[in-house]
Structures are given as C-alpha cells and as structure tokens.
Coordinates of C-alpha atoms in Angstrom, one line a residue:
X204 CA -46.7 30.7 0.9
X205 CA -43.3 30.2 2.3
X206 CA -40.7 29.8 -0.5
X207 CA -39.5 26.6 1.3
X208 CA -43.0 25.1 0.8
X209 CA -43.0 25.6 -2.9
X210 CA -42.9 22.4 -5.0
X211 CA -39.7 21.6 -6.9
X212 CA -39.5 19.5 -10.0
X213 CA -37.6 16.2 -9.8
X214 CA -34.9 17.8 -12.0
X215 CA -34.5 20.9 -9.7
X216 CA -34.5 18.7 -6.6
X217 CA -31.9 16.3 -8.1
X218 CA -29.7 19.1 -9.2
X219 CA -29.9 20.7 -5.7
X220 CA -28.5 17.5 -4.2
X221 CA -26.1 16.5 -6.9
X222 CA -27.8 13.3 -7.8
X223 CA -29.3 11.8 -11.0
X224 CA -33.1 12.0 -11.5
X225 CA -33.1 8.3 -12.0
X226 CA -31.7 7.9 -8.5
X227 CA -34.7 9.7 -7.1
X228 CA -37.1 7.7 -9.3
X229 CA -35.5 4.4 -8.0
X230 CA -35.7 5.5 -4.4
X231 CA -39.4 6.2 -5.0
X232 CA -40.0 2.8 -6.6
X233 CA -38.4 0.9 -3.7
X234 CA -40.3 3.0 -1.1
X235 CA -37.1 4.5 0.4
X236 CA -37.7 8.2 -0.4
X237 CA -40.9 9.4 -2.0
X238 CA -41.9 12.7 -3.5
X239 CA -44.1 15.2 -1.6
X240 CA -46.5 15.3 -4.6
X241 CA -47.2 13.4 -7.8
X242 CA -49.2 15.3 -10.5
X243 CA -52.1 13.0 -11.3
X244 CA -52.3 14.4 -14.8
X245 CA -48.8 13.7 -16.0
X246 CA -47.3 11.6 -13.2
X247 CA -44.5 14.1 -12.6
X248 CA -42.8 13.9 -9.2
X249 CA -42.4 17.0 -7.1
X250 CA -40.5 17.6 -3.9
X251 CA -40.2 20.3 -1.2
X252 CA -37.2 21.9 0.4
X253 CA -38.2 20.4 3.7
X254 CA -37.4 16.9 2.3
X255 CA -33.8 17.8 1.8
X256 CA -32.4 16.8 5.2
X257 CA -33.9 13.3 4.8
X258 CA -32.4 12.8 1.4
X259 CA -29.1 14.1 2.6
X260 CA -29.1 11.6 5.4
X261 CA -29.8 8.8 2.9
X262 CA -27.0 10.0 0.6
X263 CA -24.6 10.3 3.6
X264 CA -25.4 6.7 4.6
X265 CA -24.9 5.5 1.0
X266 CA -21.5 7.3 0.9
X267 CA -20.6 5.3 4.1
X268 CA -21.5 2.1 2.2
X269 CA -24.6 1.4 4.2
X270 CA -26.8 -1.0 2.3
X271 CA -30.2 -0.1 0.9
X272 CA -31.7 -2.7 3.2
X273 CA -30.1 -1.2 6.2
X274 CA -31.3 2.3 5.2
X275 CA -34.8 1.0 4.6
X276 CA -34.9 -0.5 8.1
X277 CA -33.6 2.8 9.6
X278 CA -36.2 4.8 7.7
X279 CA -39.0 2.7 9.0
X280 CA -37.9 3.5 12.6
X281 CA -36.2 6.8 12.2
X282 CA -35.2 8.4 15.4
X283 CA -32.2 10.2 17.1
X284 CA -31.4 7.0 19.0
X285 CA -31.4 4.7 15.9
X286 CA -29.4 7.2 13.8
X287 CA -26.8 7.6 16.7
X288 CA -26.4 3.9 16.9
X289 CA -26.0 3.5 13.1
X290 CA -23.5 6.3 12.9
X291 CA -21.4 5.0 15.7
X292 CA -21.1 1.7 13.9
X293 CA -20.1 3.4 10.7
X294 CA -17.7 5.8 12.4
X295 CA -15.9 2.8 13.9
X296 CA -15.7 1.1 10.5
X297 CA -14.5 4.4 8.9
X298 CA -11.8 4.7 11.6
X299 CA -10.5 1.2 10.8
X300 CA -10.5 2.1 7.1
X301 CA -8.6 5.3 7.8
X302 CA -6.0 3.5 9.9
X303 CA -5.6 1.0 7.0
X304 CA -5.1 3.7 4.4
X305 CA -2.6 5.5 6.6
X306 CA -0.6 2.3 6.9
X307 CA -0.8 1.8 3.2
X308 CA 0.3 5.4 2.6
X309 CA 3.3 4.9 5.0
X310 CA 4.3 1.8 3.1
X311 CA 4.1 3.6 -0.2
X312 CA 6.2 6.4 1.1
X313 CA 8.8 3.9 2.2
X314 CA 8.9 2.4 -1.2
X315 CA 9.1 5.9 -2.8
X316 CA 11.9 6.9 -0.5
X317 CA 13.8 3.7 -1.4
X318 CA 13.4 4.3 -5.1
X319 CA 14.6 7.9 -4.6
X320 CA 17.6 6.5 -2.8
X321 CA 18.4 4.1 -5.7
X322 CA 18.1 6.9 -8.2
X323 CA 19.8 9.8 -6.5
X324 CA 22.4 8.5 -4.0
X325 CA 25.9 7.2 -4.4
X326 CA 25.4 3.7 -2.9
X327 CA 29.2 3.3 -2.3
X328 CA 29.2 6.2 0.2
X329 CA 29.0 5.8 4.0
X330 CA 27.4 8.7 5.9
X331 CA 25.3 9.9 8.8
X332 CA 21.5 10.4 8.9
X333 CA 19.0 11.5 11.5
X334 CA 16.1 9.1 12.3
X335 CA 13.0 9.2 14.4
X336 CA 12.2 6.6 17.0
X337 CA 10.5 3.5 15.6
X338 CA 8.8 0.5 17.2
X339 CA 9.7 -2.9 15.8
X340 CA 8.2 -6.4 16.2
X341 CA 11.1 -8.8 16.6
X342 CA 11.7 -12.5 16.6
X343 CA 14.8 -14.2 18.0
X344 CA 17.0 -16.3 15.6
X345 CA 20.5 -17.7 15.7
X346 CA 23.0 -19.4 13.3
X347 CA 21.0 -22.7 13.6
X348 CA 17.7 -21.1 12.5
X349 CA 16.8 -22.4 9.1
X350 CA 15.2 -20.3 6.4
X351 CA 12.0 -22.3 6.7
X352 CA 11.9 -21.6 10.4
X353 CA 12.5 -17.9 9.8
X354 CA 9.5 -17.9 7.4
X355 CA 7.3 -19.6 10.0
X356 CA 8.3 -17.1 12.7
X357 CA 7.6 -14.1 10.4
X358 CA 4.3 -15.7 9.3
X359 CA 3.2 -16.2 12.9
X360 CA 3.9 -12.6 13.8
X361 CA 2.1 -11.2 10.7
X362 CA -0.9 -13.3 11.8
X363 CA -0.6 -12.1 15.4
X364 CA -0.8 -8.5 14.3
X365 CA -3.4 -9.3 11.6
X366 CA -1.4 -7.8 8.8
X367 CA -3.1 -10.0 6.2
X368 CA -0.6 -9.1 3.4
X369 CA 3.2 -8.9 3.6
X370 CA 3.4 -5.5 1.8
X371 CA 1.7 -3.9 4.8
X372 CA 5.0 -3.9 6.7
X373 CA 8.8 -3.7 6.2
X374 CA 11.1 -6.5 7.1
X375 CA 14.8 -6.9 8.0
X376 CA 17.4 -8.5 10.2
X377 CA 19.5 -7.3 13.2
X378 CA 23.0 -8.1 14.3
X379 CA 24.5 -6.7 17.5
X380 CA 27.3 -4.1 17.3
X381 CA 29.1 -6.3 19.9
X382 CA 29.2 -9.1 17.4
X383 CA 30.4 -6.8 14.6
X384 CA 33.2 -5.5 16.7
X385 CA 34.2 -9.2 17.5
X386 CA 34.2 -10.0 13.8
X387 CA 31.1 -12.3 14.1
X388 CA 29.5 -10.8 10.9
X389 CA 27.1 -13.7 10.5
X390 CA 25.7 -13.9 14.1
X391 CA 22.3 -12.5 13.4
X392 CA 20.1 -12.5 16.5
X393 CA 16.8 -11.1 15.4
X394 CA 14.4 -10.5 12.5
X395 CA 12.3 -7.4 12.6
X396 CA 9.0 -6.3 11.3
X397 CA 8.1 -2.6 11.1
X398 CA 4.3 -2.1 11.1
X399 CA 3.4 1.5 10.2
X400 CA 0.1 1.6 12.2
X401 CA 1.4 -0.2 15.3
X402 CA 1.1 1.9 18.5
X403 CA 3.7 1.5 21.2
X404 CA 3.2 -1.5 23.6
X405 CA 5.2 -3.6 25.9
X406 CA 7.4 -6.2 24.2
X407 CA 8.3 -4.1 21.2
X408 CA 11.8 -3.3 20.3
X409 CA 12.6 0.4 20.2
X410 CA 14.8 1.6 17.3
X411 CA 16.1 4.8 19.0
X412 CA 15.9 8.3 17.7
X413 CA 19.1 10.0 16.8
X414 CA 22.1 9.7 14.4
X415 CA 22.7 6.6 12.4
X416 CA 25.6 5.5 10.3
X417 CA 24.1 4.5 6.9
X418 CA 25.7 2.4 4.2
X419 CA 24.6 0.1 1.4
X420 CA 25.7 -3.3 0.1
X421 CA 24.9 -4.5 -3.4
X422 CA 25.2 -8.1 -4.5
X423 CA 25.5 -11.5 -2.8
X424 CA 25.0 -11.7 1.0
X425 CA 28.5 -13.3 1.2
X426 CA 29.9 -9.8 0.5
X427 CA 28.3 -8.2 3.5
X428 CA 31.2 -9.0 6.0
X429 CA 33.5 -7.0 3.7
X430 CA 31.1 -4.1 3.8
X431 CA 30.9 -4.2 7.6
X432 CA 34.7 -4.0 7.8
X433 CA 34.6 -0.9 5.7
X434 CA 31.8 0.5 8.0
X435 CA 33.9 -0.2 11.1
X436 CA 36.9 1.4 9.5
X437 CA 34.9 4.5 8.6
X438 CA 33.6 4.8 12.2
X439 CA 37.1 4.5 13.6
X440 CA 38.5 7.1 11.2
X441 CA 35.8 9.6 12.1
X442 CA 35.8 8.9 15.9
X443 CA 32.2 7.5 15.8
X444 CA 31.0 5.1 18.5
X445 CA 28.4 2.5 17.3
X446 CA 26.0 0.9 19.7
X447 CA 23.0 -1.4 19.9
X448 CA 22.2 -3.2 16.7
X449 CA 22.8 -2.9 13.0
X450 CA 19.5 -2.9 11.1
X451 CA 19.6 -4.4 7.6
X452 CA 16.7 -4.1 5.1
X453 CA 16.5 -4.8 1.4
X454 CA 15.3 -1.8 -0.5
X455 CA 14.9 -2.9 -4.1
X456 CA 13.4 -6.4 -4.0
X457 CA 10.4 -5.3 -6.1
X458 CA 12.4 -4.0 -9.0
X459 CA 15.1 -6.7 -9.5
X460 CA 15.2 -10.3 -10.9
X461 CA 18.6 -11.5 -9.8
X462 CA 20.5 -11.5 -6.5
X463 CA 23.5 -9.7 -8.0
X464 CA 21.3 -6.5 -8.1
X465 CA 20.0 -6.9 -4.5
X466 CA 20.7 -3.8 -2.3
X467 CA 20.8 -4.0 1.5
X468 CA 20.5 -0.8 3.5
X469 CA 22.5 -0.9 6.7
X470 CA 21.8 1.5 9.6
X471 CA 23.7 1.5 12.9
X472 CA 23.0 3.9 15.8
X473 CA 25.8 6.3 16.7
X474 CA 26.5 7.7 20.2
X475 CA 26.7 11.4 20.5

C-alpha cells in the first residue's frame, strides 16, 4: 500500500494542517468535509493524505473570510471554473483591504512623524527640508468663506473620495507666496486634503518635489502673520526665493486641549 493511502487519525490529520480536532468534527457534522473512513466499532474518524488539498482549500477560503455557506455551495459544485470565480472575487476584496491598510499605515506614520517632531525639534527654528511630490485635493476659499462653509466643502470632498472617516487623510490650508510678499497674511485661497492612497489624476494640486522652507507657529492663529514676517526675513537673509504656496497643517490636534498649545507646521517651496 502506498504510504499516502494509509489512514490517519483525526488527531494526526488535524496536527498536520494546524487545526483543532473539533474543527474537523464540526466540518463533518455540517457535511462540509467528511473523513475517508469511520471505524464502525468506536466511531473514530480517519483521513487520508489525499484529502489534504481539499481541506487546505477550505482553510484558505475561511482565512479569506468566505462564509461557511459560500464554501458549502462551492463544495457542491467544485470545479476549476467555480474556484477561479470565487478566488477572483476574494482577491479583489483583499486588494481593497490592502489599499485601506496601506492608507491607514501612511496616516499612522504621519502622526508618528509629527509626534517625533514635537519631541525632538526646536520649534522656534526655521530651516530647509527635502520633500517628495505629493498630490492634494483642494477646495477654493476666500476671506468671505465662513467656517461652516469650509466644513461643508471639506465634507463634500471626503464623501466624493469615499474617505468615510476624517482620520484617513491630512488637512490644511494654503496661501500664495505672492500674497505673503504683499503682506496679505490672511488671504487664504485654498484648503487641501492629502489622501495617502489617492493615485494621480487630473484636477489634483501637485505639491512639488524639492526644497521647502519649514517653520512652526505655536499658539493663537492671530500670531501667524508675525511668524510669516520672520520667515520672509529668514529667506531674504539667506538669499532664498520662495514660490507657489505656503502649506499650513496642524500637527498636534490629537494631543492638546487648548488653542494656546496648537502648533502649525508651515512649508513653502524654495527655488533652486
């Protein structure tokens, strides 16, 4: 007799596949996966090595969160075509889940980086950093846009891109360098949303790759103009040419209780 034809006890078969004996007993009871032989004298269930691929397929489908009912239906009409169709459906669902988890990981890394900044950097300093290109969703605003209208605009965009939860993206505001140079420190023209999993597409704002002047402001928003004057003075002293937009983003909202502790990160592209 071929060794692969030998009968295995339920304990041996369960151990070989890393499952509990009770799982095999339950699969037998519901007619999903039955033993090759049941000893009529003691009722012990026995299996053969040749049953392994079938059990492994069931275990794989369970790992993919396929319901018992779906697996039962598949087992009744098991074929290459039906398995291909079922796996295609689950692969698509898994890809969606992976994309979601990658986006969540990116968000967590952003929060981690912000906390590291709070703990390790001198927030009074102004300096240069290198940044990769990023795609941003933006909405237009002006001095007459109320806070309620801003909330409605952001909400509409999050629904458009099916974010579901606010924590799945980063948010901020933009003011043009031209306005900063003219002393119009309150003339914000856009709000931005950075969605980690968003691929490039027409209509998105590109935050260019390259050098950025980075600074921080702590406290009331009324103090930001003073910080911008310091930034412009720093750029002038160091022969730096600013262009495009200034990107502002709060980095510690989730660890403060009062506005006096609020920290805004300011990043402005530098030419050259």
